[in-house]
Coordinates of C-alpha atoms in Angstrom, one line a residue:
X1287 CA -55.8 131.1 168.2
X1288 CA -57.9 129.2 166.1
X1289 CA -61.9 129.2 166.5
X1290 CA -62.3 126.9 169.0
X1291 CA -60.0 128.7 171.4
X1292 CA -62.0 132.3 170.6
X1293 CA -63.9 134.1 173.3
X1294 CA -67.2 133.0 172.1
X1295 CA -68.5 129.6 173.1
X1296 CA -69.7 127.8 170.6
X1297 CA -73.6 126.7 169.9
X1298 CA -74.5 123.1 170.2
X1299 CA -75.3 123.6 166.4
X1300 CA -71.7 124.0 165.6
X1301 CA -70.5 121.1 166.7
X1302 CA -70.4 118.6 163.8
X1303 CA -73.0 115.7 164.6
X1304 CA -74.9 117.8 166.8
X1305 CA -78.8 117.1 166.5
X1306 CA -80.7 119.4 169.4
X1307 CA -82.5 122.5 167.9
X1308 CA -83.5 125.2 171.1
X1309 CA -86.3 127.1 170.2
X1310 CA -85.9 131.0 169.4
X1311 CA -86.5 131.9 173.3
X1312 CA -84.8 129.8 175.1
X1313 CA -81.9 130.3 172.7
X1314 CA -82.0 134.1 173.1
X1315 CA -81.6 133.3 176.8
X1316 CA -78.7 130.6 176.5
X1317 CA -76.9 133.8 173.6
X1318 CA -77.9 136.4 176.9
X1319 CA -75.5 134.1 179.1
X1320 CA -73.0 133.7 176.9
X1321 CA -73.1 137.7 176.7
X1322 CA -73.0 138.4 180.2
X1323 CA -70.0 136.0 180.5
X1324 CA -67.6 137.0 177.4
X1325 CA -65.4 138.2 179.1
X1326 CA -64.7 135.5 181.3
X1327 CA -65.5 132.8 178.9
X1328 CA -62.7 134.5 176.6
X1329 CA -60.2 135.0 179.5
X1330 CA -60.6 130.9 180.0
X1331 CA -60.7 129.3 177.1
X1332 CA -57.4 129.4 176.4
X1333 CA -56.3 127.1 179.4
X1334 CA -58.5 124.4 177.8
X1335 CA -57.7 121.2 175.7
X1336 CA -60.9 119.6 174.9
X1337 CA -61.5 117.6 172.0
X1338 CA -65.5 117.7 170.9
X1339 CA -65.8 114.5 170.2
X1340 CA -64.7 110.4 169.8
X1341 CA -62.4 111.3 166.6
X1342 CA -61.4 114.9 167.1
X1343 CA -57.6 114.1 168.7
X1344 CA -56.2 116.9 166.4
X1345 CA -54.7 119.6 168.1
X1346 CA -56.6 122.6 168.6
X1347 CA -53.2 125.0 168.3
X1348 CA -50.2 125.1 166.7
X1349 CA -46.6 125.7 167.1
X1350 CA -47.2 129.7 166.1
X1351 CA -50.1 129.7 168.3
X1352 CA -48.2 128.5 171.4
X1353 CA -45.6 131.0 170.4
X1354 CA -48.1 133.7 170.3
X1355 CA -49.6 132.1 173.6
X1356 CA -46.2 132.2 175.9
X1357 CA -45.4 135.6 174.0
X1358 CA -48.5 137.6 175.1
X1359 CA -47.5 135.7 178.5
X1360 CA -44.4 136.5 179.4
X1361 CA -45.8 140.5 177.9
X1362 CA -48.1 140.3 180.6
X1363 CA -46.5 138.6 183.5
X1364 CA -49.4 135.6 183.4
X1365 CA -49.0 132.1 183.7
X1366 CA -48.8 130.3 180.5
X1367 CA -51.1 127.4 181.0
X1368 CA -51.5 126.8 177.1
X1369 CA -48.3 124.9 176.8
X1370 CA -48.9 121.5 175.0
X1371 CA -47.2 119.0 176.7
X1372 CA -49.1 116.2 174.5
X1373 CA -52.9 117.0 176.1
X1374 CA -54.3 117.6 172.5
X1375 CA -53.5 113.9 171.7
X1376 CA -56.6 112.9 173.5
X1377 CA -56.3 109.0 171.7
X1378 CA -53.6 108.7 174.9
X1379 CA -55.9 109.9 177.2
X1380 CA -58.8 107.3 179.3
X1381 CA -61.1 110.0 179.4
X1382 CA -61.3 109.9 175.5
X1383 CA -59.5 106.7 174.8
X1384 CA -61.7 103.7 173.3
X1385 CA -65.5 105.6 174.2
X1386 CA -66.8 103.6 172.2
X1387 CA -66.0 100.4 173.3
X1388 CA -66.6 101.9 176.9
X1389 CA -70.0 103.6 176.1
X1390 CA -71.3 102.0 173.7
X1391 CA -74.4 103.9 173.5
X1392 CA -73.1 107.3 173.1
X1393 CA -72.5 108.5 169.3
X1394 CA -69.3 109.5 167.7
X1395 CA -69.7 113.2 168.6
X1396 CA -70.2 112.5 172.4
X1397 CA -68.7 115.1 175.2
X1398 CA -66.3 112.9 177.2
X1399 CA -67.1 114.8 181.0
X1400 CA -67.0 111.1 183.5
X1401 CA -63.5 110.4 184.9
X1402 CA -62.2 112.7 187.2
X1403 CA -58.9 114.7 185.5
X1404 CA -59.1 117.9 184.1
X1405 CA -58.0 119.0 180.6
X1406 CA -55.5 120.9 180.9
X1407 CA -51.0 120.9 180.8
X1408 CA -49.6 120.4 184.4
X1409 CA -47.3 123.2 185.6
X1410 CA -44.7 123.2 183.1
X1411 CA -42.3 123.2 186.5
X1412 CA -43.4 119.5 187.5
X1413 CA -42.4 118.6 184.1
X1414 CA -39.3 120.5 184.3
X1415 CA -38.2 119.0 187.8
X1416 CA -39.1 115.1 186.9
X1417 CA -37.2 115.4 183.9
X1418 CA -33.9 116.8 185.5
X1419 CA -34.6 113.9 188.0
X1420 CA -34.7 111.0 186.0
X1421 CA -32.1 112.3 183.3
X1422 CA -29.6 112.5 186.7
X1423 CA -30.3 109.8 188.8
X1424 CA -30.4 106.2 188.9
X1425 CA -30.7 103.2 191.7
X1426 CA -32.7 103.2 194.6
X1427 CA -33.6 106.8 195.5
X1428 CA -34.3 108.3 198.9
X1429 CA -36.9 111.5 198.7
X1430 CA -38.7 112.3 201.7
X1431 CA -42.0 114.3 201.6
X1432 CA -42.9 115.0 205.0
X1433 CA -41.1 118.2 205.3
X1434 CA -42.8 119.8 202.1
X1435 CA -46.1 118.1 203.0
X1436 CA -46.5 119.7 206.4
X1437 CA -45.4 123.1 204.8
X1438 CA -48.1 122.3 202.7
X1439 CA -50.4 122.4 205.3
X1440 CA -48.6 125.4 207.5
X1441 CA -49.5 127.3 204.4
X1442 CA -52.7 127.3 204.2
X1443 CA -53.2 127.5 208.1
X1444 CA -52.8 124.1 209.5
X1445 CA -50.2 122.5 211.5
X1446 CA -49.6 118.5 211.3
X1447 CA -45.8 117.3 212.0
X1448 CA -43.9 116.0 209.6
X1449 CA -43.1 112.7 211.5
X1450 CA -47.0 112.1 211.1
X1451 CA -46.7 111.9 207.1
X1452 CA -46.3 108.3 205.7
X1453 CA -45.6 108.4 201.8
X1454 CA -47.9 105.8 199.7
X1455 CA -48.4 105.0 195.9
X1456 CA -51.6 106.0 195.4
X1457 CA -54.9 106.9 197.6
X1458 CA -56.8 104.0 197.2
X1459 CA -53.6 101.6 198.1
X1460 CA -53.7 104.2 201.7
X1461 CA -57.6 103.5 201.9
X1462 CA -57.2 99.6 201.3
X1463 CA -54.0 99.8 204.1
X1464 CA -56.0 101.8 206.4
X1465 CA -59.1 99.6 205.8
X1466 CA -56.5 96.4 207.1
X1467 CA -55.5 98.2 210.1
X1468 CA -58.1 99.5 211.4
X1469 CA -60.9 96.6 211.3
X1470 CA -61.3 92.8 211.0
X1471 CA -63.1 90.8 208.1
X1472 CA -66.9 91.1 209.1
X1473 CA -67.0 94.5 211.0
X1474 CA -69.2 97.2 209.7
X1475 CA -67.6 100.3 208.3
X1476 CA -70.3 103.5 207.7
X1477 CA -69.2 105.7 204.3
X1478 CA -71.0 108.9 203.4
X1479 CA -73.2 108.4 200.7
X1480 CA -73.4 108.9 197.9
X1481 CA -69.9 108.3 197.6
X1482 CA -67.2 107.4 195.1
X1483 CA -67.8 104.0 194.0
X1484 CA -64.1 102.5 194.3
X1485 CA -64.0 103.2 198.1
X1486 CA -66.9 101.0 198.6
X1487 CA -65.9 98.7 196.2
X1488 CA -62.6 98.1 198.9
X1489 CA -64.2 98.1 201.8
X1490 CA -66.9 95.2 200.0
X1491 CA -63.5 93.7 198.9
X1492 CA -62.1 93.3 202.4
X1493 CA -65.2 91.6 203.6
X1494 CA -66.3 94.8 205.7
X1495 CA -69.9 95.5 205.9
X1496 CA -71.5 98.7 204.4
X1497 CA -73.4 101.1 206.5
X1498 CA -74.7 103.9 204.4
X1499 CA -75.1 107.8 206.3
X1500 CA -76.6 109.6 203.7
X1501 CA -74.8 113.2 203.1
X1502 CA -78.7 114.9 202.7
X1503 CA -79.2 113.6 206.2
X1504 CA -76.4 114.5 208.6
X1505 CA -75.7 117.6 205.9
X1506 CA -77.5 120.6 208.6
X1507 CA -77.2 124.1 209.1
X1508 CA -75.5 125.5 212.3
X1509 CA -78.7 126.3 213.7
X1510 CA -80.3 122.5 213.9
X1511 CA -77.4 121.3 215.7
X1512 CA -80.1 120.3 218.7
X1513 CA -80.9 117.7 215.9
X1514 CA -79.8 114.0 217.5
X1515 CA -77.2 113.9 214.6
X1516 CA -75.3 111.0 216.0
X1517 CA -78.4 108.7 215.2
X1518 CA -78.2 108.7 212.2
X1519 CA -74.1 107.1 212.8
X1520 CA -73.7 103.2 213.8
X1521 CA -72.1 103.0 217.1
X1522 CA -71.0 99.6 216.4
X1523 CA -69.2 100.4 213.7
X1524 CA -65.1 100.0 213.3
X1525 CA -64.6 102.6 210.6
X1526 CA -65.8 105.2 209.0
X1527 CA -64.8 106.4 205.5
X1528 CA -65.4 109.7 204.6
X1529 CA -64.5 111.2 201.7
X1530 CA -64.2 115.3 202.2
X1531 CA -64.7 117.4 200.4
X1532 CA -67.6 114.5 199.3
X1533 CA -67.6 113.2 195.8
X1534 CA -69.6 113.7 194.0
X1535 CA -71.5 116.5 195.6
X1536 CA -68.7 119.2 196.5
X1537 CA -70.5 119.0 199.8
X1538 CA -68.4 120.8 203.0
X1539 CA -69.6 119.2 206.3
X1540 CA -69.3 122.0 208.7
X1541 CA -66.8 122.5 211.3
X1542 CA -69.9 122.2 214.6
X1543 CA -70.8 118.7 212.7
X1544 CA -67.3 117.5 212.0
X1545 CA -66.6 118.1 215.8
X1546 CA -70.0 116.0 216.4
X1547 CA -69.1 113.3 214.3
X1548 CA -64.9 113.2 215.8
X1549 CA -66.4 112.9 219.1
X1550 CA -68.5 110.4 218.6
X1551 CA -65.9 107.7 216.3
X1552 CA -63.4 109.0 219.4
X1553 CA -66.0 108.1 221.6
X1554 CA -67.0 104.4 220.4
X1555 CA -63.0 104.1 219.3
X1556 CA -64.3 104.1 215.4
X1557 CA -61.1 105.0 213.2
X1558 CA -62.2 108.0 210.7
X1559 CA -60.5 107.6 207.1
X1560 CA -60.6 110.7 205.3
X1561 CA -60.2 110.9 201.4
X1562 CA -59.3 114.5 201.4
X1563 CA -58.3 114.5 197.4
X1564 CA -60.4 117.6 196.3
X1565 CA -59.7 119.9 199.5
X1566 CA -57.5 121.7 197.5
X1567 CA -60.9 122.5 195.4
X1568 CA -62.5 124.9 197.9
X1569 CA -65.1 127.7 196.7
X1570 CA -65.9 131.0 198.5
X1571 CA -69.1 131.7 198.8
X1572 CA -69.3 135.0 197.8
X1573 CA -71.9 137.6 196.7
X1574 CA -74.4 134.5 197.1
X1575 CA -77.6 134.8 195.8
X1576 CA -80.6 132.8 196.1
X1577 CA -80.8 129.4 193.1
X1578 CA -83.5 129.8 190.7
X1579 CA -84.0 126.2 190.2
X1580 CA -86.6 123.9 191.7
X1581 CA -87.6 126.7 194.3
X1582 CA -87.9 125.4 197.7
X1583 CA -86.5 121.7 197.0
X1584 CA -83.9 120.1 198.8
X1585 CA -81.5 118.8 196.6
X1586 CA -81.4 122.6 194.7
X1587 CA -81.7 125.1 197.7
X1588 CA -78.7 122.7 199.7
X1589 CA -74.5 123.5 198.6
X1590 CA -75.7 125.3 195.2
X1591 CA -75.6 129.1 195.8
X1592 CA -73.9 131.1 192.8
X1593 CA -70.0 131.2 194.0
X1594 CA -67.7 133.8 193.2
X1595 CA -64.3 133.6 192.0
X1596 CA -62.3 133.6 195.9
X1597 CA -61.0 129.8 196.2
X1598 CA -59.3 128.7 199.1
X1599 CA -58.3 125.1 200.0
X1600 CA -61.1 123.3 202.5
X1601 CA -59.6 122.8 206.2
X1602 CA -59.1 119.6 206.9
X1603 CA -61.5 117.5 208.7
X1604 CA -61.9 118.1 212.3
X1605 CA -58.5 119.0 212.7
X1606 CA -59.5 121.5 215.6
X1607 CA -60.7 118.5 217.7
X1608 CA -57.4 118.1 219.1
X1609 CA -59.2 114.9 220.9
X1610 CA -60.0 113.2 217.7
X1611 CA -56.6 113.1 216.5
X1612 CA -56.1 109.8 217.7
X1613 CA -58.8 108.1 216.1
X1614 CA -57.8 109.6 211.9
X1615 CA -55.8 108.7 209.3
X1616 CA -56.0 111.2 206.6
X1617 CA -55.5 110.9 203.3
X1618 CA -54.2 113.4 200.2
X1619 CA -52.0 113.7 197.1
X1620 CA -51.0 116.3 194.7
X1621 CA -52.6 114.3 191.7
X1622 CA -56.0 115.4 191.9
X1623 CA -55.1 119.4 192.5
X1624 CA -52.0 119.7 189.8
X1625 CA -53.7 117.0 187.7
X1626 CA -50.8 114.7 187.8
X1627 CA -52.7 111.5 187.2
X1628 CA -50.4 110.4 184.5
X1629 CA -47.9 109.8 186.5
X1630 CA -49.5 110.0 189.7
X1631 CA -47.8 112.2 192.0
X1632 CA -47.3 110.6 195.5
X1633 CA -50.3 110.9 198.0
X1634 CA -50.0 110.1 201.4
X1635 CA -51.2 109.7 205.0
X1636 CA -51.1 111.8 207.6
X1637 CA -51.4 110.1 211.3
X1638 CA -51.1 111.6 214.3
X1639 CA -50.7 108.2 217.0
X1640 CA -47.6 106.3 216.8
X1641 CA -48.9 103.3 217.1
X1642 CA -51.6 103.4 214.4
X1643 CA -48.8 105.2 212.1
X1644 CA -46.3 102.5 212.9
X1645 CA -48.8 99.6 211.7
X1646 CA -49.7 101.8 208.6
X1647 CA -46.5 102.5 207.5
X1648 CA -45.0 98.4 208.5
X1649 CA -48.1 97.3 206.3
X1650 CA -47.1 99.8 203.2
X1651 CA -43.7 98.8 203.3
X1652 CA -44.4 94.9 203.2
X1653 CA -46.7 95.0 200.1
X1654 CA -44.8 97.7 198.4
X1655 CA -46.6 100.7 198.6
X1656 CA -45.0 103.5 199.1
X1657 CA -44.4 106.6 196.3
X1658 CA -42.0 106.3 193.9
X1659 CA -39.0 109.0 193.7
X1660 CA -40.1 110.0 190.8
X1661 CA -44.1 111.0 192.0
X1662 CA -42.3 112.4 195.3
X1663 CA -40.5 114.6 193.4
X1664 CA -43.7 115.7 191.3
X1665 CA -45.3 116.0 194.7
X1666 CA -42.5 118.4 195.7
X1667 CA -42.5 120.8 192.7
X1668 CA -46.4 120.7 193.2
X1669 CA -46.1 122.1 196.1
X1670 CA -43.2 124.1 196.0
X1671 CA -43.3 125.6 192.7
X1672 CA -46.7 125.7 191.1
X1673 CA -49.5 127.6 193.1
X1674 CA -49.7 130.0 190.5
X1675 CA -50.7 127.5 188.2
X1676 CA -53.0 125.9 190.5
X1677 CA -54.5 129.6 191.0
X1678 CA -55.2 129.8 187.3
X1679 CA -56.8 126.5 186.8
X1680 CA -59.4 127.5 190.0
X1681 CA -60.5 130.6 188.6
X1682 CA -61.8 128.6 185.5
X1683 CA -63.5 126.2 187.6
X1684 CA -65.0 128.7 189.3
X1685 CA -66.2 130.7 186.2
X1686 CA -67.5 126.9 184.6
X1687 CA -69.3 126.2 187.9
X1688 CA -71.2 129.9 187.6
X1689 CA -71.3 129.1 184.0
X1690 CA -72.9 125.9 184.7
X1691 CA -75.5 126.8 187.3
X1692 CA -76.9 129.8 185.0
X1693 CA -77.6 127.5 182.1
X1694 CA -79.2 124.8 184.1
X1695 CA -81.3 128.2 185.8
X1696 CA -82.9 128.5 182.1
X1697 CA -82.7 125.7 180.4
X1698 CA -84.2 122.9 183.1
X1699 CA -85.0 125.0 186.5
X1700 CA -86.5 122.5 187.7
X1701 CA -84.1 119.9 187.8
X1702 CA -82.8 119.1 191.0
X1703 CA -78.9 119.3 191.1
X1704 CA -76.1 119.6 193.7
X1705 CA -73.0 122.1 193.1
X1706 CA -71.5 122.0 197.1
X1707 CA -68.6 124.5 198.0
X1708 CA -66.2 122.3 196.8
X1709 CA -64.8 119.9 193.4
X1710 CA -65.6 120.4 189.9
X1711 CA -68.0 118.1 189.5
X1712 CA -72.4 119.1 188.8
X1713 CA -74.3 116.4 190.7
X1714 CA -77.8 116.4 188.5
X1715 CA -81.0 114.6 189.3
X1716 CA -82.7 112.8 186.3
X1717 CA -84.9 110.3 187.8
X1718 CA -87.7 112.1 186.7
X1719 CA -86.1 113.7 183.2
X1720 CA -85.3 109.9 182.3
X1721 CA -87.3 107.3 184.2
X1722 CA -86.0 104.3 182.3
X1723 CA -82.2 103.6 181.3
X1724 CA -81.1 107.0 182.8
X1725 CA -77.2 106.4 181.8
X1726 CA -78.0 104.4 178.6
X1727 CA -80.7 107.4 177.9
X1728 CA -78.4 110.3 178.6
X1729 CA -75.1 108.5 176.4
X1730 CA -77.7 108.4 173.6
X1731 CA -77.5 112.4 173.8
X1732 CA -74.6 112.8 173.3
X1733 CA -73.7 112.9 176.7
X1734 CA -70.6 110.7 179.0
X1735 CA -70.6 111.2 182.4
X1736 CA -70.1 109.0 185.6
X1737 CA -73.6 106.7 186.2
X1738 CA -74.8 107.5 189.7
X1739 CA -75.2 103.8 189.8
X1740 CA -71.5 103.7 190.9
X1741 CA -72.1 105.7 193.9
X1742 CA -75.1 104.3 194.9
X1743 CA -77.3 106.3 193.3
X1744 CA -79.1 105.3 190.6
X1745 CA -81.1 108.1 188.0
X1746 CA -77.9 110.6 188.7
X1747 CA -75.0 111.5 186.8
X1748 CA -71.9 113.6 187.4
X1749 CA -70.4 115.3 184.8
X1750 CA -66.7 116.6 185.2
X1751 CA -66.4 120.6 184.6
X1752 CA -62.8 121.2 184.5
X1753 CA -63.3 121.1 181.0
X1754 CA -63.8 123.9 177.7
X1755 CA -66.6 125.7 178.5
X1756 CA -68.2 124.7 175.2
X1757 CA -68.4 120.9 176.1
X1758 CA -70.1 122.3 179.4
X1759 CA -72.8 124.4 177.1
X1760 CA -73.3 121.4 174.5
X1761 CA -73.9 118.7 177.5
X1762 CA -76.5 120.6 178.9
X1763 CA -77.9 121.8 175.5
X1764 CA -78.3 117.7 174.9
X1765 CA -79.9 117.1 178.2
X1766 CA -82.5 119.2 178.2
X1767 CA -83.9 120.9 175.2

């Protein structure tokens, strides 16, 4: 492998363009990370197609190197996850497509880390199983994904029946046809905030008013559950859009507040929509240890203990409040978990009464909206065929988000940041690093994330971390030294 797929992680120094000079300590403490991680920084690499900046589209490996790759592979019974299927052409690619046009305060050598994909190949068996489809069949298709969907869920502990699924083209098209089901122009709909910015941006499209329930508020421990939570929720509400795991915060409601807040939309009939894209994205909290940063304040001591590698997927949403049922539409897809947003893969609903499944599904159907054959069938061999894959890619997450947290721990402790039990996105604080401009400030380093303006936020940023864990080290190198 060439150097940029090597166990060490490279210095901010090395990468051409690159302006920030640490000073001797604080570098021997960023080098005394990257020692204590080698191994696992070298074990990871690999899986990683990350360009390091606006122009750098060549690709990192060639044809002997992917030879070598799927060789030492198949040797020792791993998953190949270096198979180029194209990533390295990054020009094709949003996330690094046109960033200057898109951002353009950030310098040629920015790190790309805003929209939400990761940068990696897909299972080489998605790719396998679409081709075989399309090079075979022709017309109107009929794939049904309700079998494989509800085995989905079986698997990882969770019964829903198949008749419940409804098929749809994408996540936000199930949001914006639960949104029209579920409540009239003019009704108030509450959404956990912060949030990501296109579900408010539909529910501000349909008319609906916003009610904001901030996730630091109703986010409590077990033990404070004598708290009046359900004052901080609108009664008068129609809907309530919640997108769980959240984005951007990773942040796990748990299961004694979930049941709280089923009971009371069951209560004042308030239909829950659940964005449940990044469940698949859960993180074990083990051998937890107490966060060095910002000692004592809330945004650092909530969701960002140091995680070990066990990843399981997050339960879904009050499913155990069998007398909730009624009053959710749920919503998933295999794009964000096999990162499949190319083509996408079908997501879908899952809804439990008849008569609010019935109107969801007549309403997809009129305008269109249900998933092509050819995302089902991605869906299927998602789920079917490529968990080994997906256990791969979560054990590099995991090692980016440990990664992550340690350099923040030295080189800006007291920066208040969010890293919740869930995603692969850092939540970080810099109203007070960059009073003025914080976007515009932080593109000027060298830096692209997602503005927390978009979620209602403004002075945050979220920067993606399914990435090389040299873009992580260089993003963080820009921020703060």
């Amino acid at each position: 492998m060439k150097a940029l797929k090597e166990g060490a992680v490279a210095d901010a120094e090395q990468i051409e363009g690159s302006s920030l000079k640490a000073n001797a300590a604080l570098k021997q403490q960023v080098d005394d990370i990257d020692n204590l991680f080698s191994e696992e920084i070298s074990a990871f690499s690999t899986l990683w197609n990350t360009p390091f900046c606006h122009g750098d589209t060549e690709d990192k490996h060639d044809a002997n190197d992917n030879a070598n790759d799927n060789a030492n592979d198949n040797a020792n019974g791993n998953v190949n996850l270096s198979v180029d299927y194209g990533d390295a052409q990054a020009s094709n690619r949003l996330k690094f497509s046109s960033l200057s046009s898109r951002f353009p305060h950030a310098p040629e050598n920015a790190v790309s880390m805003w929209i939400a994909d990761m940068d990696t190949a897909p299972s080489k068996h998605i790719a396998h199983a679409i081709s075989a489809f399309v090079s075979s069949h022709y017309g109107y298709q009929s794939v049904d994904i309700c079998e494989v969907v509800a085995a989905r869920y079986a698997k990882q502990g969770t019964d829903i029946a198949a008749n419940s699924v409804v098929s749809t083209a994408s996540v936000m098209a199930a949001v914006d046809t639960a949104l029209k089901v579920s409540t009239t122009k003019g009704d108030k709909v509450m959404v956990l905030s912060p949030t990501y910015g296109p579900l408010r941006e539909r529910i501000a499209a349909q008319g609906l008013k916003l009610v904001d329930v901030s996730v630091d508020d109703i986010s409590i421990k077990e033990t404070d559950l004598d708290r009046n939570i359900t004052a901080l929720l609108d009664a008068g509400s129609t809907a309530f859009v919640l997108c769980h795991p959240n984005n951007p915060t990773g942040t796990v409601l748990s299961e004694p507040l979930q049941h709280e807040i089923a009971r009371f939309c069951e209560t004042h009939n308030i239909t829950l929509i659940l964005d449940e894209v990044h469940s698949e994205f859960g993180f074990v909290d083990t051998e937890t240890t107490a966060n060095n940063s910002a000692a004592n304040t809330r945004s650092n001591t909530k969701n960002t203990a140091h995680h070990g590698n066990n990843t399981c997927a997050i339960k879904p949403f009050a499913i155990d409040s069998q007398f909730a049922q009624d009053t959710i539409i749920r919503i998933n897809s295999a794009g964000k978990a096999f990162n499949l947003s190319a083509i996408p893969a079908a997501s879908y609903a899952i809804i439990a009464n008849d008569e609010l499944r019935d109107k969801f599904a007549r309403e997809i159907d009129s305008c269109h909206l249900e998933a092509s054959p050819v995302a089902k069938v991605a869906l299927i061999a998602a789920y079917e065929k490529a968990d080994d894959w997906l256990a791969c890619v979560l054990k590099a997450i995991a090692f980016n988000r440990q990664y992550a947290q340690a350099l923040i721990n030295v080189l800006s402790p007291t920066t208040p940041y969010t890293l919740g039990e869930a995603g692969y996105f850092l939540w970080l604080n810099l109203n007070k690093r960059f009073v003025n401009d914080t976007f515009i400030e932080v593109c000027k380093r060298g830096v692209i994330g997602v503005d927390g303006a978009s979620f209602n936020a403004p002075g945050y940023l979220r920067l993606n971390l399914a990435c090389h864990p040299s873009t992580i080290k260089t993003a963080l190198l820009r921020l703060f030294s």
